[in-house]
Amino acid sequence: MLRRRGDTVWAFGPFSRGAGAFLGFGLLALWILWPAVAPNSADRMTIGTAADDFLRQFYPYRAFVAGAWASGHIPFWNPHQYAGTPAWADPQLAVLYPWRLLQIPFAFGERTLPLWSLTLEAIGHLALGGIFTFGLVRTLGAHPTAASLSGVVFASSGYLTGYPLQQLAVLDTAVWIPATLWALTAALDANDPAGRRRAALAAGAATALAVFAGHPQTALYAVLAGVFWVLWRAVAERRSVIEVAVVWLASGAALSAAQWWPTLAFSRVVSRSPSAEELLAGFPLRDVVQLAAPHAVSCFSPLYVGSAALALAGWGAVRSRRARPWIALAAFAWLVSLGGNGPIVPLAFRVLPALAIFRHQERIAVLVALGLAVAAGLALNELIGRSSSRAGAARTAFALSAGAAVVAAMLYIAPVGDALAATCRPEVTPGPLSLALADGLVRTALGSGALALVLGALVAGRLQARAAGMAIVMVAILELVSVNRGRALAPIDPAAGPVFARSSIVEALRQRARDGRVSSESHLPGGPNAASVHGLYDVTGDSPLNFAAFDNLVEEAPEMVWWRLFGVRYVLSRRTIGSAEAGVLSELARDGESVLYEVSLPVPPAWAAPIIVNPLWTPRQDFDPLRCVVLDEVPVVAFELQIPEGSERDSCDPSSVKNPHDVSLTGLDPGRASVTALLADPAAVVLSTAYDPGGGWSARATAATGEVIEPQVVRAYGALPAVVLPAGEWTVEWRYRPRAILFGIIVSAITLVLVLAGTLGAKRWRREPYAQW
């Protein structure tokens, strides 16, 4: 039965109540990633290989953050990679994202966060993507069946089930785009001021959660999509939307200030500098065929939304006024996703060079998937109630089905890229006629044919609208899951063992972790970030964001010099050790090709020495940091201090007595350290960790007499923090508390209180039917 409300057709189906749809999206996400949680270990797979970002990068991040919160430490600073690096300010760690709260209990008692908790995070966010898209399309006036189609298409699209599963920050952020649009739609449809502001605040909260989730580029797409939708409604309805836009953007920016403000400060001192090739990187033009031909030209198919969604969205572009803005959004996003291969990105970078801040423009494909998913749902909502339109839609589906079948047949009879097939599916042995890429096309052709049959039965009167709608949803589910399921997964090699297994070398290092850092050269089990999992202190790491000063010193200084500066006591290597290094390295353990060496050079975690000032200091092979501390600038002190002028070569006398001061490290926690220093003369006390040029490090020095001073933290050797103290016995407490974080927390906290007060005090908002505009 059908009931018409205004211009909107409502079909009654099993998803009439939203709870059923919410449960369905959870089961759909579980089905997509079932091989990653299969109870039989022989059938289980992992999200990505050991070399992919899920295990190599994001699991160590999640393990560190959960462990820090569980142990009662605020994760301002991560001491486990790059000789220390900001944790809070690095958006990929997503320190403030609410999902981190769910992972904290699994890290209590110094336990390591289990890997399956990240798989649950991926499953949960796939489900959230479907739920939020369902809510958006319901708010647009569609029946639950049509809204379910949109949710299914987005959650199981080639985009969300592809590389975002391996790059969790991208997935976690992407699902908040439909949530933002859902709340904005409610705000635009509300017919009372209080309800309008309340919904706009909800949109701001969704955008803030996108920022907290950890991928700024995708969070920017949430803002872009919201601005597009607000402007479209303003033009279509010829009314002011300034209040909604201002409340949304202002509340979103203020609520998320605790994240984006320190991230912005951190971005000014990092070494990341995308090349022109990275900035202009995008889809090649041929990738457009993957709208209907999944995996035809690449391993992942980010543009693929299934034949049902594509056919319905194509029909909606011509016949449905409500679907057109979403088709326009998808078309614009596709043009941007071409990067340098299209017209928009090069022109935008030329007109506004400040836009060139993110690399790989193909990531905007998330808006292609979302736009087509929403358009398909709105088109289905109208289609099943318009008998005059059904024949045209059926013909569209028949044409798509025939086209997909022809392309699939061509791949069956022609040799396709065996190398590409082997890369996408390593378990496939290349042959003269590889069918790996044709597999997805065959399933697409079958889905197109099934869609055509359903629409044909609907046109012929053999199928009621309710049943037709549900049948189309089932066709979309079966097609998308069969094509995309397992695309981001990888088989587990039983002989390789757990990725983060504690080998004999790791156990040896854990016993010596407090003695000094390790230069693992990325050979720890689990990769370059694995020190966060094993509880070690490494100078290696894998992140696009780390201090430029650290990188510069490591690249310019002789290896044994920066070993000493950053307190490297152990080296894990597979390379042939040169004669110079062999004289200071002694073998401790060996595991296959990996050899653990102990460094015999004096490498204290903190020391003191006389001062020279030389911002142009260039390290030499024979430089000894225990003889002098090279500062970038003259420190501000309240006592008499004599600093020799001249170069490092003239001021550091090799014959001088080594380290006449007694300095020792007495406490070490993430972002905190305690040092005792007995200084015979005024000297600089250096902490062997990375210096934050943004001003994150502070120090408080207490003399044996009870005198307390807060010395200026200055940069030593271009990359380490140091304080200058007068002679005497001192206890120095170091803390890492960037002002940008404190400022952002204050802004976010005040905004949260105001938002809660305004939300609780507002009346329940009322929404006018979307069909009336």
PDB file of C-alpha atoms in Angstrom, residues 4-10 136-142 185-192 229 233 237 239 321-322 378 381 765-773:
ATOM      1  CA  ARG A   4       1.046  10.128  -0.334  1.00  0.00           C
ATOM      2  CA  ARG A   5       2.086  12.954   1.971  1.00  0.00           C
ATOM      3  CA  GLY A   6       2.532  16.121  -0.024  1.00  0.00           C
ATOM      4  CA  ASP A   7       4.785  15.189  -2.937  1.00  0.00           C
ATOM      5  CA  THR A   8       6.533  12.445  -1.017  1.00  0.00           C
ATOM      6  CA  VAL A   9       5.589   8.810  -1.414  1.00  0.00           C
ATOM      7  CA  TRP A  10       5.885   6.667   1.690  1.00  0.00           C
ATOM      8  CA  LEU A 136      19.936  12.005   6.616  1.00  0.00           C
ATOM      9  CA  VAL A 137      17.710  10.550   3.914  1.00  0.00           C
ATOM     10  CA  ARG A 138      14.859  10.027   6.379  1.00  0.00           C
ATOM     11  CA  THR A 139      15.100  13.695   7.329  1.00  0.00           C
ATOM     12  CA  LEU A 140      14.977  14.531   3.620  1.00  0.00           C
ATOM     13  CA  GLY A 141      11.501  12.970   3.581  1.00  0.00           C
ATOM     14  CA  ALA A 142      12.158   9.461   2.320  1.00  0.00           C
ATOM     15  CA  THR A 185      18.899  19.419   7.118  1.00  0.00           C
ATOM     16  CA  ALA A 186      16.993  19.338  10.384  1.00  0.00           C
ATOM     17  CA  ALA A 187      18.116  22.897  11.125  1.00  0.00           C
ATOM     18  CA  LEU A 188      17.064  24.144   7.693  1.00  0.00           C
ATOM     19  CA  ASP A 189      13.664  22.454   8.007  1.00  0.00           C
ATOM     20  CA  ALA A 190      12.922  23.584  11.571  1.00  0.00           C
ATOM     21  CA  ASN A 191      10.125  26.135  11.734  1.00  0.00           C
ATOM     22  CA  ASP A 192      10.963  27.721  15.114  1.00  0.00           C
ATOM     23  CA  TRP A 229      24.091  21.945   1.035  1.00  0.00           C
ATOM     24  CA  ARG A 233      18.945  25.284   0.006  1.00  0.00           C
ATOM     25  CA  GLU A 237      14.239  28.397  -1.357  1.00  0.00           C
ATOM     26  CA  ARG A 239      15.730  32.545   1.963  1.00  0.00           C
ATOM     27  CA  ARG A 321      14.347  17.383  -8.433  1.00  0.00           C
ATOM     28  CA  ARG A 322      15.295  16.242  -4.932  1.00  0.00           C
ATOM     29  CA  LEU A 378      15.614   9.787  -2.949  1.00  0.00           C
ATOM     30  CA  ASN A 381      11.470   6.976  -2.826  1.00  0.00           C
ATOM     31  CA  TRP A 765      12.142  21.544  17.342  1.00  0.00           C
ATOM     32  CA  ARG A 766       9.512  20.977  14.700  1.00  0.00           C
ATOM     33  CA  ARG A 767      10.380  20.121  11.122  1.00  0.00           C
ATOM     34  CA  GLU A 768       8.487  21.064   8.031  1.00  0.00           C
ATOM     35  CA  PRO A 769       8.268  18.252   5.434  1.00  0.00           C
ATOM     36  CA  TYR A 770      11.177  18.370   3.039  1.00  0.00           C
ATOM     37  CA  ALA A 771       8.775  17.721   0.180  1.00  0.00           C
ATOM     38  CA  GLN A 772       7.271  21.213   0.500  1.00  0.00           C
ATOM     39  CA  TRP A 773      10.354  23.174  -0.588  1.00  0.00           C
TER      40      TRP A 773
END
